[in-house]
Coordinates of N, CA and C in Angstrom, one line a residue:
X1 N 19.6 -1.1 -2.6 CA 18.1 -1.1 -2.7 C 17.6 0.3 -2.5
X2 N 16.7 0.7 -3.3 CA 16.1 2.0 -3.2 C 14.7 1.9 -2.7
X3 N 14.5 2.2 -1.4 CA 13.2 2.1 -0.8 C 12.2 3.1 -1.5
X4 N 12.6 4.3 -1.9 CA 11.7 5.2 -2.5 C 11.2 4.7 -3.8
X5 N 12.1 4.0 -4.6 CA 11.7 3.4 -5.9 C 10.6 2.3 -5.7
X6 N 10.8 1.5 -4.6 CA 9.9 0.4 -4.4 C 8.6 1.0 -3.9
X7 N 8.6 2.0 -3.0 CA 7.4 2.6 -2.5 C 6.6 3.3 -3.7
X8 N 7.3 4.0 -4.6 CA 6.7 4.6 -5.7 C 6.1 3.6 -6.7
X9 N 6.8 2.5 -6.9 CA 6.2 1.4 -7.7 C 4.9 0.8 -7.1
X10 N 4.9 0.7 -5.8 CA 3.7 0.2 -5.1 C 2.6 1.2 -5.3
X11 N 2.9 2.5 -5.1 CA 1.9 3.5 -5.3 C 1.3 3.5 -6.7
X12 N 2.1 3.2 -7.7 CA 1.7 3.1 -9.1 C 0.7 1.9 -9.3
X13 N 1.0 0.8 -8.6 CA 0.1 -0.3 -8.6 C -1.3 0.0 -8.1
X14 N -1.4 1.0 -7.3 CA -2.7 1.3 -6.7 C -3.3 2.6 -7.3
X15 N -2.7 3.1 -8.3 CA -3.2 4.3 -9.0 C -4.4 4.0 -9.9
X16 N -5.0 5.1 -10.4 CA -6.2 4.9 -11.2 C -5.9 4.2 -12.6
X17 N -4.7 4.3 -13.1 CA -4.4 3.6 -14.3 C -4.3 2.1 -14.1
X18 N -4.1 1.7 -12.9 CA -3.9 0.2 -12.7 C -5.0 -0.4 -11.9
X19 N -6.0 0.4 -11.4 CA -7.0 -0.1 -10.5 C -8.4 0.3 -11.0
X20 N -9.3 -0.7 -11.2 CA -10.6 -0.4 -11.6 C -11.5 -0.3 -10.3
X21 N -12.2 0.8 -10.2 CA -13.1 1.1 -9.1 C -14.3 0.1 -9.1
X22 N -14.8 -0.3 -7.9 CA -16.0 -1.1 -7.9 C -17.1 -0.3 -8.5
X23 N -18.1 -1.0 -9.0 CA -19.3 -0.4 -9.6 C -19.9 0.6 -8.7
X24 N -20.1 1.8 -9.2 CA -20.8 2.8 -8.5 C -19.9 3.7 -7.6
X25 N -18.6 3.5 -7.7 CA -17.6 4.3 -6.9 C -16.6 5.0 -7.8
X26 N -16.1 6.1 -7.3 CA -15.2 7.0 -8.1 C -13.8 6.3 -8.1
X27 N -13.1 6.5 -9.2 CA -11.7 5.9 -9.3 C -10.8 6.6 -8.4
X28 N -9.7 6.0 -8.1 CA -8.6 6.6 -7.3 C -8.2 7.9 -7.8
X29 N -8.2 9.0 -7.0 CA -7.9 10.3 -7.4 C -6.4 10.6 -7.4
X30 N -5.7 10.0 -6.5 CA -4.2 10.1 -6.4 C -3.6 9.0 -5.6
X31 N -2.4 8.6 -5.9 CA -1.7 7.5 -5.2 C -0.2 7.9 -5.2
X32 N 0.3 8.0 -4.0 CA 1.7 8.5 -3.8 C 2.4 7.8 -2.6
X33 N 3.7 7.8 -2.7 CA 4.5 7.4 -1.6 C 5.0 8.6 -0.8
X34 N 4.7 9.8 -1.3 CA 5.1 11.0 -0.6 C 4.0 11.5 0.3
X35 N 4.3 11.7 1.5 CA 3.3 12.0 2.5 C 3.1 13.5 2.5
X36 N 1.9 14.0 2.5 CA 1.6 15.4 2.6 C 0.9 15.8 3.9
X37 N 0.6 17.0 4.0 CA -0.1 17.5 5.2 C -1.6 17.1 5.2
X38 N -2.2 17.2 4.0 CA -3.6 16.9 3.9 C -3.8 15.8 2.9
X39 N -5.1 15.5 2.7 CA -5.4 14.4 1.8 C -5.7 14.9 0.4
X40 N -6.8 15.3 0.1 CA -7.2 15.7 -1.2 C -8.5 15.0 -1.5
X41 N -8.8 15.0 -2.8 CA -10.1 14.3 -3.2 C -10.0 12.8 -3.0
X42 N -11.1 12.3 -2.5 CA -11.1 10.8 -2.2 C -11.7 10.1 -3.4
X43 N -11.4 8.8 -3.5 CA -10.5 8.1 -2.7 C -9.0 8.4 -3.2
X44 N -8.1 8.2 -2.2 CA -6.7 8.4 -2.5 C -5.9 7.4 -1.7
X45 N -4.6 7.2 -2.2 CA -3.8 6.1 -1.6 C -2.4 6.8 -1.2
X46 N -2.0 6.4 0.0 CA -0.6 6.7 0.4 C 0.1 5.5 0.8
X47 N 1.4 5.4 0.4 CA 2.2 4.2 0.8 C 3.2 4.7 1.8
X48 N 3.2 4.0 2.9 CA 4.0 4.4 4.1 C 5.0 3.3 4.4
X49 N 6.3 3.6 4.5 CA 7.3 2.6 4.9 C 7.2 2.2 6.3
X50 N 7.2 0.9 6.6 CA 7.0 0.4 7.9 C 8.2 -0.4 8.4
X51 N 9.4 -0.3 7.8 CA 10.6 -0.9 8.3 C 11.1 -2.1 7.6
X52 N 12.3 -2.4 7.9 CA 13.0 -3.6 7.3 C 12.8 -4.7 8.4
X53 N 12.6 -5.9 8.0 CA 12.4 -7.0 8.9 C 13.1 -8.3 8.5
X54 N 13.5 -9.1 9.5 CA 14.1 -10.4 9.2 C 15.3 -10.3 8.3
X55 N 16.2 -9.4 8.7 CA 17.4 -9.2 7.8 C 18.4 -10.3 8.1
X56 N 19.0 -10.8 7.1 CA 20.1 -11.8 7.2 C 21.1 -11.5 6.1
X57 N 22.3 -11.9 6.4 CA 23.4 -11.6 5.5 C 24.1 -12.9 5.0
X58 N 24.1 -13.1 3.7 CA 24.6 -14.3 3.1 C 25.4 -14.0 1.9
X59 N 26.7 -14.4 1.8 CA 27.6 -14.2 0.6 C 27.4 -12.8 0.0
X60 N 27.8 -11.8 0.8 CA 27.7 -10.4 0.3 C 26.4 -9.9 -0.2
X61 N 25.3 -10.5 0.4 CA 24.0 -10.0 0.1 C 23.2 -9.8 1.4
X62 N 22.3 -8.8 1.4 CA 21.4 -8.6 2.5 C 20.0 -9.1 2.0
X63 N 19.5 -10.0 2.7 CA 18.2 -10.6 2.4 C 17.2 -10.2 3.5
X64 N 15.9 -10.0 3.1 CA 14.9 -9.7 4.1 C 13.6 -9.2 3.5
X65 N 12.9 -8.6 4.3 CA 11.6 -8.1 3.9 C 11.5 -6.6 4.3
X66 N 11.0 -5.8 3.3 CA 10.6 -4.4 3.6 C 9.1 -4.4 3.7
X67 N 8.6 -3.8 4.7 CA 7.1 -3.7 4.8 C 6.6 -2.3 4.6
X68 N 5.5 -2.2 3.9 CA 4.9 -0.9 3.6 C 3.4 -1.1 3.9
X69 N 2.8 0.0 4.5 CA 1.4 0.1 4.7 C 0.8 0.8 3.4
X70 N 0.0 0.2 2.7 CA -0.8 0.9 1.6 C -2.1 1.3 2.3
X71 N -2.2 2.6 2.5 CA -3.4 3.1 3.1 C -4.4 3.7 2.1
X72 N -5.5 3.2 2.0 CA -6.6 3.6 1.0 C -7.6 4.4 1.8
X73 N -7.7 5.7 1.4 CA -8.6 6.7 2.1 C -9.9 6.8 1.4
X74 N -11.0 6.7 2.1 CA -12.3 7.0 1.5 C -13.0 8.1 2.4
X75 N -13.9 8.8 1.8 CA -14.7 9.8 2.6 C -15.5 9.1 3.6
X76 N -15.7 9.8 4.7 CA -16.7 9.3 5.7 C -18.0 9.8 5.2
X77 N -18.9 8.9 4.9 CA -20.3 9.3 4.5 C -21.1 9.8 5.7
X78 N -22.2 10.4 5.4 CA -23.0 10.8 6.6 C -23.5 9.7 7.4
X79 N -23.7 8.5 6.7 CA -24.2 7.3 7.4 C -23.0 6.3 7.5
X80 N -22.8 5.8 8.7 CA -21.7 4.8 8.8 C -21.9 3.6 8.0
X81 N -23.2 3.2 7.8 CA -23.5 2.1 6.9 C -23.0 2.3 5.5
X82 N -23.1 3.5 5.0 CA -22.6 3.8 3.6 C -21.1 3.7 3.6
X83 N -20.4 4.2 4.6 CA -19.0 4.2 4.7 C -18.5 2.7 4.8
X84 N -19.2 1.9 5.6 CA -18.8 0.5 5.7 C -19.0 -0.2 4.4
X85 N -20.1 0.0 3.7 CA -20.4 -0.6 2.4 C -19.2 -0.3 1.4
X86 N -18.8 1.0 1.4 CA -17.7 1.4 0.5 C -16.4 0.7 0.9
X87 N -16.1 0.6 2.2 CA -14.9 -0.1 2.6 C -14.9 -1.6 2.1
X88 N -16.0 -2.3 2.3 CA -16.1 -3.7 1.9 C -15.9 -3.8 0.3
X89 N -16.6 -2.9 -0.4 CA -16.5 -2.9 -1.9 C -15.1 -2.7 -2.3
X90 N -14.4 -1.7 -1.8 CA -13.0 -1.4 -2.2 C -12.1 -2.5 -1.7
X91 N -12.3 -3.0 -0.5 CA -11.4 -4.1 0.0 C -11.3 -5.3 -1.0
X92 N -12.5 -5.7 -1.5 CA -12.5 -6.8 -2.4 C -11.6 -6.5 -3.7
X93 N -11.6 -5.3 -4.1 CA -10.8 -4.9 -5.3 C -9.3 -4.8 -4.9
X94 N -9.0 -4.2 -3.7 CA -7.6 -4.0 -3.3 C -6.9 -5.3 -3.0
X95 N -7.6 -6.2 -2.3 CA -7.0 -7.5 -1.9 C -6.7 -8.4 -3.0
X96 N -7.4 -8.2 -4.1 CA -7.2 -9.0 -5.3 C -6.1 -8.4 -6.2
X97 N -5.4 -7.4 -5.8 CA -4.4 -6.8 -6.7 C -3.3 -7.8 -6.9
X98 N -3.0 -8.0 -8.2 CA -2.0 -9.1 -8.5 C -0.6 -8.5 -8.3
X99 N -0.1 -8.4 -7.0 CA 1.2 -7.9 -6.7 C 2.3 -8.9 -7.2
X100 N 2.3 -10.1 -6.6 CA 3.2 -11.2 -7.0 C 4.6 -10.8 -7.3
X101 N 5.1 -11.3 -8.3 CA 6.5 -11.2 -8.7 C 6.8 -9.9 -9.4
X102 N 7.2 -8.9 -8.8 CA 7.4 -7.6 -9.4 C 8.8 -7.1 -9.1
X103 N 9.4 -6.4 -10.0 CA 10.7 -5.7 -9.6 C 10.5 -4.5 -8.8
X104 N 9.4 -3.8 -8.9 CA 9.0 -2.7 -8.0 C 10.1 -1.6 -8.1
X105 N 10.6 -1.3 -9.2 CA 11.6 -0.2 -9.4 C 13.0 -0.6 -9.2
X106 N 13.3 -1.9 -8.9 CA 14.6 -2.4 -8.7 C 15.0 -3.2 -9.9
X107 N 16.3 -3.2 -10.2 CA 16.8 -4.0 -11.3 C 16.7 -5.5 -11.0
X108 N 16.8 -6.3 -12.0 CA 16.7 -7.7 -11.9 C 18.0 -8.4 -11.4
X109 N 19.0 -7.6 -11.3 CA 20.3 -8.2 -10.9 C 20.7 -7.9 -9.5
X110 N 21.5 -6.9 -9.3 CA 22.1 -6.7 -7.9 C 21.1 -6.4 -6.8
X111 N 20.0 -5.7 -7.2 CA 19.0 -5.4 -6.1 C 17.7 -5.9 -6.4
X112 N 17.6 -7.2 -6.4 CA 16.4 -7.9 -6.9 C 15.3 -7.9 -5.8
X113 N 14.1 -7.6 -6.2 CA 12.9 -7.8 -5.4 C 12.3 -9.2 -5.9
X114 N 12.1 -10.1 -5.0 CA 11.7 -11.4 -5.4 C 10.2 -11.6 -5.3
X115 N 9.5 -10.7 -4.7 CA 8.0 -10.7 -4.6 C 7.5 -9.7 -3.6
X116 N 6.2 -9.4 -3.8 CA 5.5 -8.5 -2.9 C 4.1 -9.1 -2.7
X117 N 3.8 -9.2 -1.4 CA 2.6 -9.9 -1.0 C 1.8 -9.2 0.1
X118 N 0.5 -9.2 0.0 CA -0.3 -8.6 1.1 C -0.4 -9.6 2.2
X119 N 0.1 -9.2 3.4 CA 0.1 -10.1 4.5 C -1.0 -9.7 5.6
X120 N -1.5 -8.5 5.5 CA -2.6 -8.1 6.5 C -3.5 -7.1 5.8
X121 N -4.7 -7.0 6.3 CA -5.6 -5.9 5.9 C -6.5 -5.6 7.1
X122 N -6.9 -4.3 7.2 CA -7.8 -3.9 8.3 C -8.5 -2.6 7.9
X123 N -9.7 -2.4 8.5 CA -10.4 -1.2 8.4 C -9.9 -0.3 9.6
X124 N -9.6 0.9 9.3 CA -9.1 1.8 10.3 C -9.7 3.2 10.1
X125 N -9.7 4.1 11.1 CA -10.1 5.4 11.0 C -8.9 6.3 11.3
X126 N -8.6 7.3 10.4 CA -7.4 8.1 10.5 C -7.8 9.5 10.4
X127 N -7.1 10.4 11.2 CA -7.3 11.8 11.1 C -6.0 12.3 10.3
X128 N -6.3 13.0 9.2 CA -5.2 13.6 8.4 C -5.5 15.0 8.2
X129 N -4.6 15.9 8.8 CA -5.0 17.3 8.8 C -6.1 17.5 9.8
X130 N -7.2 18.1 9.3 CA -8.4 18.3 10.1 C -9.5 17.4 9.7
X131 N -9.2 16.4 8.9 CA -10.3 15.6 8.4 C -10.1 14.1 8.9
X132 N -11.3 13.5 9.2 CA -11.3 12.1 9.6 C -11.6 11.3 8.4
X133 N -10.9 10.2 8.2 CA -11.2 9.3 7.0 C -11.4 7.9 7.5
X134 N -12.2 7.2 6.8 CA -12.3 5.7 6.9 C -11.2 5.2 5.9
X135 N -10.5 4.2 6.3 CA -9.4 3.7 5.5 C -9.3 2.2 5.5
X136 N -8.7 1.7 4.5 CA -8.3 0.3 4.4 C -6.8 0.3 4.5
X137 N -6.2 -0.4 5.5 CA -4.8 -0.5 5.5 C -4.4 -1.9 5.1
X138 N -3.5 -2.0 4.2 CA -2.9 -3.3 3.7 C -1.4 -3.3 4.0
X139 N -1.0 -4.3 4.7 CA 0.5 -4.4 4.9 C 1.0 -5.3 3.8
X140 N 1.9 -4.7 3.0 CA 2.5 -5.3 1.9 C 4.0 -5.6 2.3
X141 N 4.3 -6.9 2.2 CA 5.7 -7.3 2.5 C 6.4 -7.6 1.2
X142 N 7.6 -6.9 1.0 CA 8.4 -7.0 -0.2 C 9.6 -7.7 0.2
X143 N 9.8 -8.9 -0.5 CA 11.0 -9.7 -0.3 C 12.1 -9.2 -1.2
X144 N 13.3 -9.1 -0.6 CA 14.4 -8.6 -1.4 C 15.7 -9.3 -1.1
X145 N 16.6 -9.2 -2.1 CA 18.0 -9.7 -2.0 C 18.9 -8.6 -2.6
X146 N 19.6 -8.0 -1.7 CA 20.4 -6.8 -2.1 C 21.9 -7.0 -2.0
X147 N 22.6 -6.7 -3.0 CA 24.1 -6.8 -3.0 C 24.6 -5.7 -2.0
X148 N 25.6 -6.1 -1.2 CA 26.2 -5.2 -0.3 C 27.7 -5.3 -0.5

């Protein structure tokens, strides 16, 4: 199993080519699984690995869940009401992402991903570099069956 491939494929699902911005908002400027020192133009997305969970071993296979935080950064507007409005508008778009049954960078045979599902969402405030951002965090659980 290649976690970087899975994280990269998730980032692609949240990039501007795959995601339509809500009416009146700017499209996603960048989406990556590679973490940098700073942010960049908003909105942008970073995919953060959050660990392997519920591992079990059956017949030379490792089964379990890999969790990723998909963090969607928006600018903090001068008014908190405007920031909150933007968070709600983007949340509705992000939570409806058709993740479902995807290979997410893995082959369909030895290292199969059987599904990817949003299991949690939250509004959070994050400092990245010297900038504070309002964010939407989505926990995405990727189910896998990996040959060992």
